[in-house]
CSV table of C-alpha atoms and ligand atoms in Angstrom, one decimal:
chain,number,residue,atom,x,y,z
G,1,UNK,CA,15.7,-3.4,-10.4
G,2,UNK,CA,14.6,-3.0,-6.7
G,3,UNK,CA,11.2,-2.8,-5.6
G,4,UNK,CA,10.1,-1.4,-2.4
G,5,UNK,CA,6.7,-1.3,-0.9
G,6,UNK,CA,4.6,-1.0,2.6
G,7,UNK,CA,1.0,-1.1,4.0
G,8,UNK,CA,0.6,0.3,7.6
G,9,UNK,CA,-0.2,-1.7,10.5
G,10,UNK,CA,-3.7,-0.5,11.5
G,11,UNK,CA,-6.9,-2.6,11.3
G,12,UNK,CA,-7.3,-5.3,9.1
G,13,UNK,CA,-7.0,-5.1,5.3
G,14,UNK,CA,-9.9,-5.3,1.9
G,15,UNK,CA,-9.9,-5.8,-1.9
G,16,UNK,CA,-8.3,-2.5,-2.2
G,17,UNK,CA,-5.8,-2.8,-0.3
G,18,UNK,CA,-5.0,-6.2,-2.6
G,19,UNK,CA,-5.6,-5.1,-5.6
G,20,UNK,CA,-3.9,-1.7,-4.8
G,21,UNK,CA,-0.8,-3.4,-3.6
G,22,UNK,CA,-1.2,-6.8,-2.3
G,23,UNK,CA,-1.6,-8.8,-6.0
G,24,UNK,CA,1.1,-6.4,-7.5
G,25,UNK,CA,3.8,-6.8,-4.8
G,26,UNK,CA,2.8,-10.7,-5.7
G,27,UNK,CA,2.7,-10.3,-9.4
G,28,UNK,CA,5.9,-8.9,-9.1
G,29,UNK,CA,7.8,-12.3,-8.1
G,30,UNK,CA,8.2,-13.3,-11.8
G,31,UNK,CA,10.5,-10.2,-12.5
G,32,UNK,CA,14.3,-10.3,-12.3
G,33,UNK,CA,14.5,-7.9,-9.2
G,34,UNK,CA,14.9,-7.8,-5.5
G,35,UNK,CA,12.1,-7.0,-3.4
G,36,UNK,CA,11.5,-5.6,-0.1
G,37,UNK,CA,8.0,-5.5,1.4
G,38,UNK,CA,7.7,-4.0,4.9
G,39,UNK,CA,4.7,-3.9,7.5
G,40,UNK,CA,5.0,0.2,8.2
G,41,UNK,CA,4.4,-0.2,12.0
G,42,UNK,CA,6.3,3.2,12.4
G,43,UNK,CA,3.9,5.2,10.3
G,44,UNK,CA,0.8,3.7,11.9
G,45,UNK,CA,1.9,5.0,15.6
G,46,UNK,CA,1.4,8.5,14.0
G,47,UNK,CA,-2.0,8.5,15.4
G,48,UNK,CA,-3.2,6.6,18.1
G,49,UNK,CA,-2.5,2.7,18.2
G,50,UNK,CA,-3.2,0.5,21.6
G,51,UNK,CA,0.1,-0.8,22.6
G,52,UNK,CA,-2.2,-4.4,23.5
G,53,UNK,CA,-2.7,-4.5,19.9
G,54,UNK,CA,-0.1,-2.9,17.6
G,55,UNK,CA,2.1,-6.1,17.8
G,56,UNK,CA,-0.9,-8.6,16.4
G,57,UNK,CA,-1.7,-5.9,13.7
G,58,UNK,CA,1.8,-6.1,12.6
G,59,UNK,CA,1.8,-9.9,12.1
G,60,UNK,CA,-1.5,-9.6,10.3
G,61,UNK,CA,-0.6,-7.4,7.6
G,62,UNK,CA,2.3,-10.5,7.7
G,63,UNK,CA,0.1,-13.1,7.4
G,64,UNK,CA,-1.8,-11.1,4.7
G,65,UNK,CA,1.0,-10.8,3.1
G,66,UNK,CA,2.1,-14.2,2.9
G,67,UNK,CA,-1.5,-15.3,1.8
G,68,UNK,CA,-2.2,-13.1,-0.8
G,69,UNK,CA,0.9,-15.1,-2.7
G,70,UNK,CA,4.3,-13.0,-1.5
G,71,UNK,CA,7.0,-15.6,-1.3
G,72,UNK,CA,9.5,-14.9,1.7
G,73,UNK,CA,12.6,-17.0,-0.4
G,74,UNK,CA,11.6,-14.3,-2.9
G,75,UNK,CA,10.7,-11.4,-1.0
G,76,UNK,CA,12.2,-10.0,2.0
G,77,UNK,CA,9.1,-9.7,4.3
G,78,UNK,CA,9.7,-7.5,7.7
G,79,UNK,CA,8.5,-5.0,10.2
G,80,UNK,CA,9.7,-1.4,9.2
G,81,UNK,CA,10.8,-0.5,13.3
G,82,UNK,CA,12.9,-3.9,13.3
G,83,UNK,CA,15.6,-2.3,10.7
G,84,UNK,CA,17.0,0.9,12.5
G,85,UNK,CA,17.9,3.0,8.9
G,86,UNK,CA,14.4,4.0,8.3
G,87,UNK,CA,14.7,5.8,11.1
G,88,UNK,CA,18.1,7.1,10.9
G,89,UNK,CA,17.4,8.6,7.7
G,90,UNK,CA,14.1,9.8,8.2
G,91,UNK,CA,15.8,12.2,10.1
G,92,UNK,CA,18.7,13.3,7.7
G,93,UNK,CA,15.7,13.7,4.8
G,94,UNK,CA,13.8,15.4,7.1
G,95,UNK,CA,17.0,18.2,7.1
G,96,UNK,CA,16.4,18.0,2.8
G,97,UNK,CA,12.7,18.5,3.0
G,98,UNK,CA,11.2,21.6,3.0
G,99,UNK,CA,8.1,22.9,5.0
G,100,UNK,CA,6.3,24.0,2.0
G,101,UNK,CA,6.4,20.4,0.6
G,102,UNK,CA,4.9,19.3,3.0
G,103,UNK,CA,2.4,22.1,3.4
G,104,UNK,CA,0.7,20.5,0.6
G,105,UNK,CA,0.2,16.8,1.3
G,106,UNK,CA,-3.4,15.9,1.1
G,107,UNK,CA,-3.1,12.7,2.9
G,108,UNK,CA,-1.9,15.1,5.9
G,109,UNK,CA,-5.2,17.3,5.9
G,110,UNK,CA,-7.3,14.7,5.6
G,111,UNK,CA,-5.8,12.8,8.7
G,112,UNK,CA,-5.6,15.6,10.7
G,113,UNK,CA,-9.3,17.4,9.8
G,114,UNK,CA,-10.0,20.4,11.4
G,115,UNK,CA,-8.3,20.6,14.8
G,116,UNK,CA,-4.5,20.1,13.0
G,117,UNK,CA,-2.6,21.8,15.9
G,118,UNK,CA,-3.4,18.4,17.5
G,119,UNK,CA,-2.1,16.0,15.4
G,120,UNK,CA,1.2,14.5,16.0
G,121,UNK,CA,4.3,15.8,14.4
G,122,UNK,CA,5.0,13.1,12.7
G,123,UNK,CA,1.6,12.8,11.3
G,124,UNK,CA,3.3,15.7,9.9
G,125,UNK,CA,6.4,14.3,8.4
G,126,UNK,CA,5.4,11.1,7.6
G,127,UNK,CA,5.8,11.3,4.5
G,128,UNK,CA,9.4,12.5,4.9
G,129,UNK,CA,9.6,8.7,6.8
G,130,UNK,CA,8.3,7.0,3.7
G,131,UNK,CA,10.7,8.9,1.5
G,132,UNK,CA,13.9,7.4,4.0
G,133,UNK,CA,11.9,4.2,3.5
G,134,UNK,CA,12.3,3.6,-0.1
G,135,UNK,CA,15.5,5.6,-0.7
G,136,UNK,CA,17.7,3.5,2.3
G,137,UNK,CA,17.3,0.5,-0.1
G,138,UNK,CA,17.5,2.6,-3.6
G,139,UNK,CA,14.5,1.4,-4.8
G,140,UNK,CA,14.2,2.0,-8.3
G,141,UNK,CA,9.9,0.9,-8.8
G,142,UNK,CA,6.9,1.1,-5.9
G,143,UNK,CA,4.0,-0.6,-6.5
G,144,UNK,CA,1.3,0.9,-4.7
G,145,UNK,CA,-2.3,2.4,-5.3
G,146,UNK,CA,-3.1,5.4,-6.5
G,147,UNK,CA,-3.3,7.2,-3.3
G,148,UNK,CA,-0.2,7.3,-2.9
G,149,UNK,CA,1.2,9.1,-5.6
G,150,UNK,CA,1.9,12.5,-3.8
G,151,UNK,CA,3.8,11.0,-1.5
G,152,UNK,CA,5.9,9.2,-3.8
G,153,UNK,CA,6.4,12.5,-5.6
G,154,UNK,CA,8.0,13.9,-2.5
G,155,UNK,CA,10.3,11.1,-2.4
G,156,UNK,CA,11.6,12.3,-5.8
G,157,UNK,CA,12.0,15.7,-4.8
G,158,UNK,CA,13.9,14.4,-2.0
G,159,UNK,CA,16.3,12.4,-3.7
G,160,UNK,CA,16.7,15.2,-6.2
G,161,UNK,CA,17.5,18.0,-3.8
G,162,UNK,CA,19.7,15.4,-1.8
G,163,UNK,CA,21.5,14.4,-5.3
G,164,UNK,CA,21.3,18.5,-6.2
G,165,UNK,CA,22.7,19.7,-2.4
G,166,UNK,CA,25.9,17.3,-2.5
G,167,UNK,CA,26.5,17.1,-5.8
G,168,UNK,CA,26.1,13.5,-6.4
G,169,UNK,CA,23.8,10.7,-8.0
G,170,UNK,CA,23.7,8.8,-4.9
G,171,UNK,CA,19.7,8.2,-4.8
G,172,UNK,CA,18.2,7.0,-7.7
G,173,UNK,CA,15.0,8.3,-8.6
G,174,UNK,CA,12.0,5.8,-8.1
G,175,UNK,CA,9.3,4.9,-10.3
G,176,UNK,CA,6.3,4.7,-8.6
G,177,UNK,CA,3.9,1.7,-10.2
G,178,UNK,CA,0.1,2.7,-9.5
G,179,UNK,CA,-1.3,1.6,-13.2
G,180,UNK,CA,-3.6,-0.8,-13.6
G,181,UNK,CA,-7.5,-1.8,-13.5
G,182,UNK,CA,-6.9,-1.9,-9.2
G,183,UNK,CA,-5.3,1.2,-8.7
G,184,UNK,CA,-8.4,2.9,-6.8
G,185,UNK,CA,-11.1,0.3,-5.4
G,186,UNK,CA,-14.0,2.8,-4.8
G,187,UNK,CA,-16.2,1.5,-1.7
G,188,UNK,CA,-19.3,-1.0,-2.3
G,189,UNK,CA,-21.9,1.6,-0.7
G,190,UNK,CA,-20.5,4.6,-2.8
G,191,UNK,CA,-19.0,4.9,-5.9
G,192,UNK,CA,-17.5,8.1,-5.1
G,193,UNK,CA,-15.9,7.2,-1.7
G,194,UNK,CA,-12.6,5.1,-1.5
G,195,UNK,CA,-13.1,1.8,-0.3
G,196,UNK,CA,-11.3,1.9,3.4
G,197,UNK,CA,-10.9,0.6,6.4
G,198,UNK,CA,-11.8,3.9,7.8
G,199,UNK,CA,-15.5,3.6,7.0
G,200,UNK,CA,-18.0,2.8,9.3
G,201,UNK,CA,-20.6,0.5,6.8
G,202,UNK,CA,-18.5,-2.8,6.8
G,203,UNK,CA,-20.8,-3.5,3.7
G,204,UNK,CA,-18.7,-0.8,2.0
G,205,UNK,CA,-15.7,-3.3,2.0
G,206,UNK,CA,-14.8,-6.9,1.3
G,207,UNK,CA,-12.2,-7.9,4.0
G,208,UNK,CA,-9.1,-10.1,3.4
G,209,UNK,CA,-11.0,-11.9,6.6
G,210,UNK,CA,-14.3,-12.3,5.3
G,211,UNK,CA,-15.6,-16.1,4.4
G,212,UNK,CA,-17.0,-16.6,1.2
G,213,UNK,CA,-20.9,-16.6,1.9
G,214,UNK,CA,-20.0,-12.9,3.6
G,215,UNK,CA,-18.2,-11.9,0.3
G,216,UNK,CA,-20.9,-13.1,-1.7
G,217,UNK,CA,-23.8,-11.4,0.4
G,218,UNK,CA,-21.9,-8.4,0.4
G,219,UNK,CA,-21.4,-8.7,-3.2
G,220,UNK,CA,-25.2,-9.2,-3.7
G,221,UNK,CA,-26.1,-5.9,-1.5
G,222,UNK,CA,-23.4,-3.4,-3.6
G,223,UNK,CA,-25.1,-0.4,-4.7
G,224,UNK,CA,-25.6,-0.5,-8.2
G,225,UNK,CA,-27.6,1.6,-10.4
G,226,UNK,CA,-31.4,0.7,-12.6
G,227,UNK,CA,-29.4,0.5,-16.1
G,228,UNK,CA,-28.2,-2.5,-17.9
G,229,UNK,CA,-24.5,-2.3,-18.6
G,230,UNK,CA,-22.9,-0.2,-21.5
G,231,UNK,CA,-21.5,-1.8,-24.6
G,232,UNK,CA,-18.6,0.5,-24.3
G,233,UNK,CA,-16.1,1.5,-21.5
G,234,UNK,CA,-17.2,4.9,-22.1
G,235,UNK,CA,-20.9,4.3,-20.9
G,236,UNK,CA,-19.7,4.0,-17.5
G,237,UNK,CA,-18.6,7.5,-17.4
G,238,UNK,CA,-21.3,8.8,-15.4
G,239,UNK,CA,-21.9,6.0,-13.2
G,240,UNK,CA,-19.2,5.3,-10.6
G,241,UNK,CA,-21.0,1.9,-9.2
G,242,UNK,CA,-21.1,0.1,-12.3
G,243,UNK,CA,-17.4,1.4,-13.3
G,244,UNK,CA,-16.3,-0.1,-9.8
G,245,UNK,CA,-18.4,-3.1,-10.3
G,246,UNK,CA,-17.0,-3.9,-13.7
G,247,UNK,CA,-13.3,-2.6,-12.6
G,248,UNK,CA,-13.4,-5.6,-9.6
G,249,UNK,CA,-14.3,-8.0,-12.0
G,250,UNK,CA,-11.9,-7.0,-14.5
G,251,UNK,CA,-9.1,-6.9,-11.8
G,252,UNK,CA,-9.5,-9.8,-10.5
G,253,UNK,CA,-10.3,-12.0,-13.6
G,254,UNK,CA,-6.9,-10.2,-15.2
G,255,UNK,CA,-9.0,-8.8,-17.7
G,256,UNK,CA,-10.1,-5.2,-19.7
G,257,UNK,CA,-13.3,-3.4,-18.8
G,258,UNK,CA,-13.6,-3.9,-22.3
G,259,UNK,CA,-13.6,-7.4,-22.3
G,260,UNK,CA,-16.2,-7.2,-18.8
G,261,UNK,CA,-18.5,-5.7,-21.2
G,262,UNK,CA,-18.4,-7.7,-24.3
G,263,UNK,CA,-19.6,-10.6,-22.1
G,264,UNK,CA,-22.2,-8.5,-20.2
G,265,UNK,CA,-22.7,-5.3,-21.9
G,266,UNK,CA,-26.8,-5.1,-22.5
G,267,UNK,CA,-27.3,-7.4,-19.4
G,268,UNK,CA,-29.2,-5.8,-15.9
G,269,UNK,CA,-27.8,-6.2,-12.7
G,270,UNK,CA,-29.3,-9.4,-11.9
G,271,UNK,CA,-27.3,-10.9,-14.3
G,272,UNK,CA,-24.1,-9.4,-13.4
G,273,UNK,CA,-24.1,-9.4,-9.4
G,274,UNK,CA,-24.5,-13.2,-9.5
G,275,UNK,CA,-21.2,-13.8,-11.7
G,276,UNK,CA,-19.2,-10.8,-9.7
G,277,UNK,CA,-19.8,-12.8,-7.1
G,278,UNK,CA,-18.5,-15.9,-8.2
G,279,UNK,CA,-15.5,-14.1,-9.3
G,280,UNK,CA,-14.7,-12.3,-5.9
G,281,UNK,CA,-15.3,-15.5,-3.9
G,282,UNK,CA,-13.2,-17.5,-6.8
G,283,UNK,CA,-9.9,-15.6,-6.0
G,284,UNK,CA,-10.5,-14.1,-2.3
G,285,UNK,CA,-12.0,-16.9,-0.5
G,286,UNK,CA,-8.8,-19.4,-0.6
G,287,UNK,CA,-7.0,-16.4,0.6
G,288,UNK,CA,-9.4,-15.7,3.5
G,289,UNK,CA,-8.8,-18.9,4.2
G,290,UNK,CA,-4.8,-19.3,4.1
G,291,UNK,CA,-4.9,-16.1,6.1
G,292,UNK,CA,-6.9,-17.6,8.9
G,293,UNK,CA,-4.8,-20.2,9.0
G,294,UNK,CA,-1.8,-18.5,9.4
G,295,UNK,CA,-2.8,-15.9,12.0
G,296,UNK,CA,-3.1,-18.9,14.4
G,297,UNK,CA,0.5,-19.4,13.4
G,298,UNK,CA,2.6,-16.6,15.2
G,299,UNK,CA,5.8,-18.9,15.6
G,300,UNK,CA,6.0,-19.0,11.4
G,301,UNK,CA,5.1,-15.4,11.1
G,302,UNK,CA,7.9,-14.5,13.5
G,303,UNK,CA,10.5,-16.8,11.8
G,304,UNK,CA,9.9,-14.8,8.4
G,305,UNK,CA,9.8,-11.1,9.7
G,306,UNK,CA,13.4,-12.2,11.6
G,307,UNK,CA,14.5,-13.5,8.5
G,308,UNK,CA,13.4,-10.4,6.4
G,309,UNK,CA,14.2,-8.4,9.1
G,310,UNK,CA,17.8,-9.5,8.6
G,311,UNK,CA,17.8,-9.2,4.5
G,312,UNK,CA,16.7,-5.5,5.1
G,313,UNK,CA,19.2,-4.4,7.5
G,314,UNK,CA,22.2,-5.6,5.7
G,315,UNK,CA,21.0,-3.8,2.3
G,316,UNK,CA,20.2,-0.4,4.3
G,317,UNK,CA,22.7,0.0,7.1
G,318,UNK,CA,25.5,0.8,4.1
G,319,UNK,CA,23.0,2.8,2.2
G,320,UNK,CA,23.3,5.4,5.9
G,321,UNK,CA,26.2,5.1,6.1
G,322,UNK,CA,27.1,6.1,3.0
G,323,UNK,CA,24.6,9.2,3.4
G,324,UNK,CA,25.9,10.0,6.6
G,325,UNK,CA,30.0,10.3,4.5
G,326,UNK,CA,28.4,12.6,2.1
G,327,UNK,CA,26.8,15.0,4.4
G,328,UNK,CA,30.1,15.3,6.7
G,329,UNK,CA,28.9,13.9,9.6
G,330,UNK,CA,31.7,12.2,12.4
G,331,UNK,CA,31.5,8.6,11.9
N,401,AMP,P1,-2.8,1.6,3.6
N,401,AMP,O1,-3.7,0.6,4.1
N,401,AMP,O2,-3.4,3.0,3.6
N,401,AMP,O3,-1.4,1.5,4.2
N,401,AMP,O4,-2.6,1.2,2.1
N,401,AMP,C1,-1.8,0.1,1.7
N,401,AMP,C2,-1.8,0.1,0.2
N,401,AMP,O5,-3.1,-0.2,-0.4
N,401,AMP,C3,-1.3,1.3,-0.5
N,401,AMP,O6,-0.5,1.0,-1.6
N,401,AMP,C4,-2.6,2.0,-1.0
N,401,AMP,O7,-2.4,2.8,-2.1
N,401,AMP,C5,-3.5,0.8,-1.3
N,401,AMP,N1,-4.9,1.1,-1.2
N,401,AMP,C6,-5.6,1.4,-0.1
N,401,AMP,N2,-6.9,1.6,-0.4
N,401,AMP,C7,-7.0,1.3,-1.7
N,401,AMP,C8,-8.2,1.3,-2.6
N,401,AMP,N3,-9.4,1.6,-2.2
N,401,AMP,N4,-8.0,1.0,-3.9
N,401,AMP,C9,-6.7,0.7,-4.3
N,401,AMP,N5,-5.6,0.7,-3.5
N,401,AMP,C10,-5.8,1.0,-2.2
N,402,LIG,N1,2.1,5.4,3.2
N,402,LIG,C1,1.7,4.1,2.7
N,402,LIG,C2,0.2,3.9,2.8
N,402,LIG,O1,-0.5,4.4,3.6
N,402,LIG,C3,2.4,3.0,3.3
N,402,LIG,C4,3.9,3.1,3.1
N,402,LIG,C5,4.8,3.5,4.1
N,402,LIG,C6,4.6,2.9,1.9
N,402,LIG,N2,6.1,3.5,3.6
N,402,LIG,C7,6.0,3.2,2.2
N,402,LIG,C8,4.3,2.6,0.6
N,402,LIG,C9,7.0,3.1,1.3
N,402,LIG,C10,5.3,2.5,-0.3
N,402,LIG,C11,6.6,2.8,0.0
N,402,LIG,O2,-0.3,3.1,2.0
């Protein structure tokens, strides 16, 4: 088993980003397997990042890393643009792709909006990158959440049409790992919206950064609705604030919806915020705290990307190689 996963270096990271992929690339420690957890630097440039700042974003997601529990004697921890095969490959895949894949990638639309003859090219074909991401280290699982399961997709149909083209079973396909209570951490302002770093309202989110009286304020202010909580999961049906409410809790106290609303089902709001609150500042408030710790560390964030850095390139560079036989290129 190989596990592969990334998070982009642009602006700082919430709740969904952990429980999306932060506490599962952590979780995923106790498993025989080696794992490979890059900052995806390279995929952030695809729009706009200020040079001034690009480096101390990279180290964050690092440092975020390291706090939310990822081990780097278990984990190889590293910055995707310091292992030259993501690159390499990116563009061999991007020979396998095909436009009309592509074509329908709704991360791409929404990124670019309306003026798309603007947006970079490889805005574009960034998910062609992310495909030579996993596959240079034959990933076989990717924990992430559940927006990125199209892309993921495409990195199938890559590997397949690679493995179909040359006649081999050189890529395995991976399993992407989105399940789970976390998979999609709406924002705390709308239930309808993804929580993001995107949005403007910094009430919608709970930052990795934020100290514990901010998380519980924030907590406090969630929109919620006039109902007391259902007995049953499928009472939340028509009301995306109390699902997300109860889904947080569940996710974070490693337990059902179910069991959220045994203990509070028939109980208002007032009762509820209160111990959601206790819960969110119970597990994110020591990691706000490691985290700010660390980020005044650079010298021990750089010693573990070199040192991941190094684990990834020595895994990958044969991986090319190897590619770069099969397609019959010099070399
Ligand atoms: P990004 O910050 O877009 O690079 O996302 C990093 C990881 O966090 C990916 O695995 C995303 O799927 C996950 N993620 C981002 N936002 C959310 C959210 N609101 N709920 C759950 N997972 C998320
Ligand atoms: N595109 C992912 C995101 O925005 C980040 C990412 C880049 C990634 N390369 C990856 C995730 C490879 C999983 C595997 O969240």
């Amino acid at each position: 088993m190989r596990i592969l996963s990334g998070i982009q270096a642009s602006g700082s990271l919430h709740l969904g980003n952990y429980l999306g992929a932060l506490k599962k690339f952590a979780d995923m420690q106790s498993l025989e397997a080696e794992r490979f957890y890059m900052i995806a630097d390279l995929h952030a440039i695809t729009v706009w990042q200020d040079p001034g700042k690009l480096l101390s974003q990279t180290r964050e997601i690092a440092a975020c890393y390291l706090a939310a529990g990822v081990d780097p004697d278990k984990s190889a921890i590293f910055p995707q643009s310091a292992v030259p095969a993501h690159t390499e490959m990116a563009w061999l895949f991007n020979c396998v792709a095909r436009l009309g894949w592509l074509d329908r990638m709704t991360q791409f639309k929404d990124k670019a909006g309306k003026d798309k003859e603007r947006a970079s090219i490889g805005l574009y074909t960034y998910p062609v990158l992310q495909a030579a991401d996993i596959l240079i280290y034959k990933a076989t699982h990717v924990p992430v959440g559940e927006d990125q399961r199209q892309h993921l997709e495409l990195t199938r149909d890559v590997a397949k049409k690679f493995n179909h083209d040359y006649g081999t079973d050189f890529f395995p396909l991976p399993e992407t790992l989105y399940q789970g209570p976390g998979a999609r951490i709406m924002s705390l302002r709308d239930g309808l919206a993804k929580m993001s770093k995107s949005d403007p309202s910094d009430n919608s989110r709970i930052n990795l950064t934020d100290d514990a009286d901010t998380i519980a304020s924030k907590v406090k202010k969630a929109k919620s609705d006039a109902d007391v909580l259902p007995e049953a999961e499928d009472g939340l049906a028509e009301r995306p604030e109390a699902k997300n409410l109860v889904g947080i809790y569940a996710a974070l106290a490693g337990i059902s919806a179910q069991d959220v609303l045994n203990e509070f089902g028939g109980k208002g709001f007032g009762a509820f915020k209160p111990a959601l609150a206790d819960v969110v500042v119970g597990k994110m408030a020591p990691i706000s705290e490691t985290l700010r710790r660390l980020l005044n560390d650079t010298g021990e964030i750089d010693r573990v990307l070199k040192l991941g850095a190094e684990r990834a390139r020595e895994v990958s560079a044969p991986v090319v190689e190897e590619t770069k036989r099969i397609v019959g290129l010099w070399g």
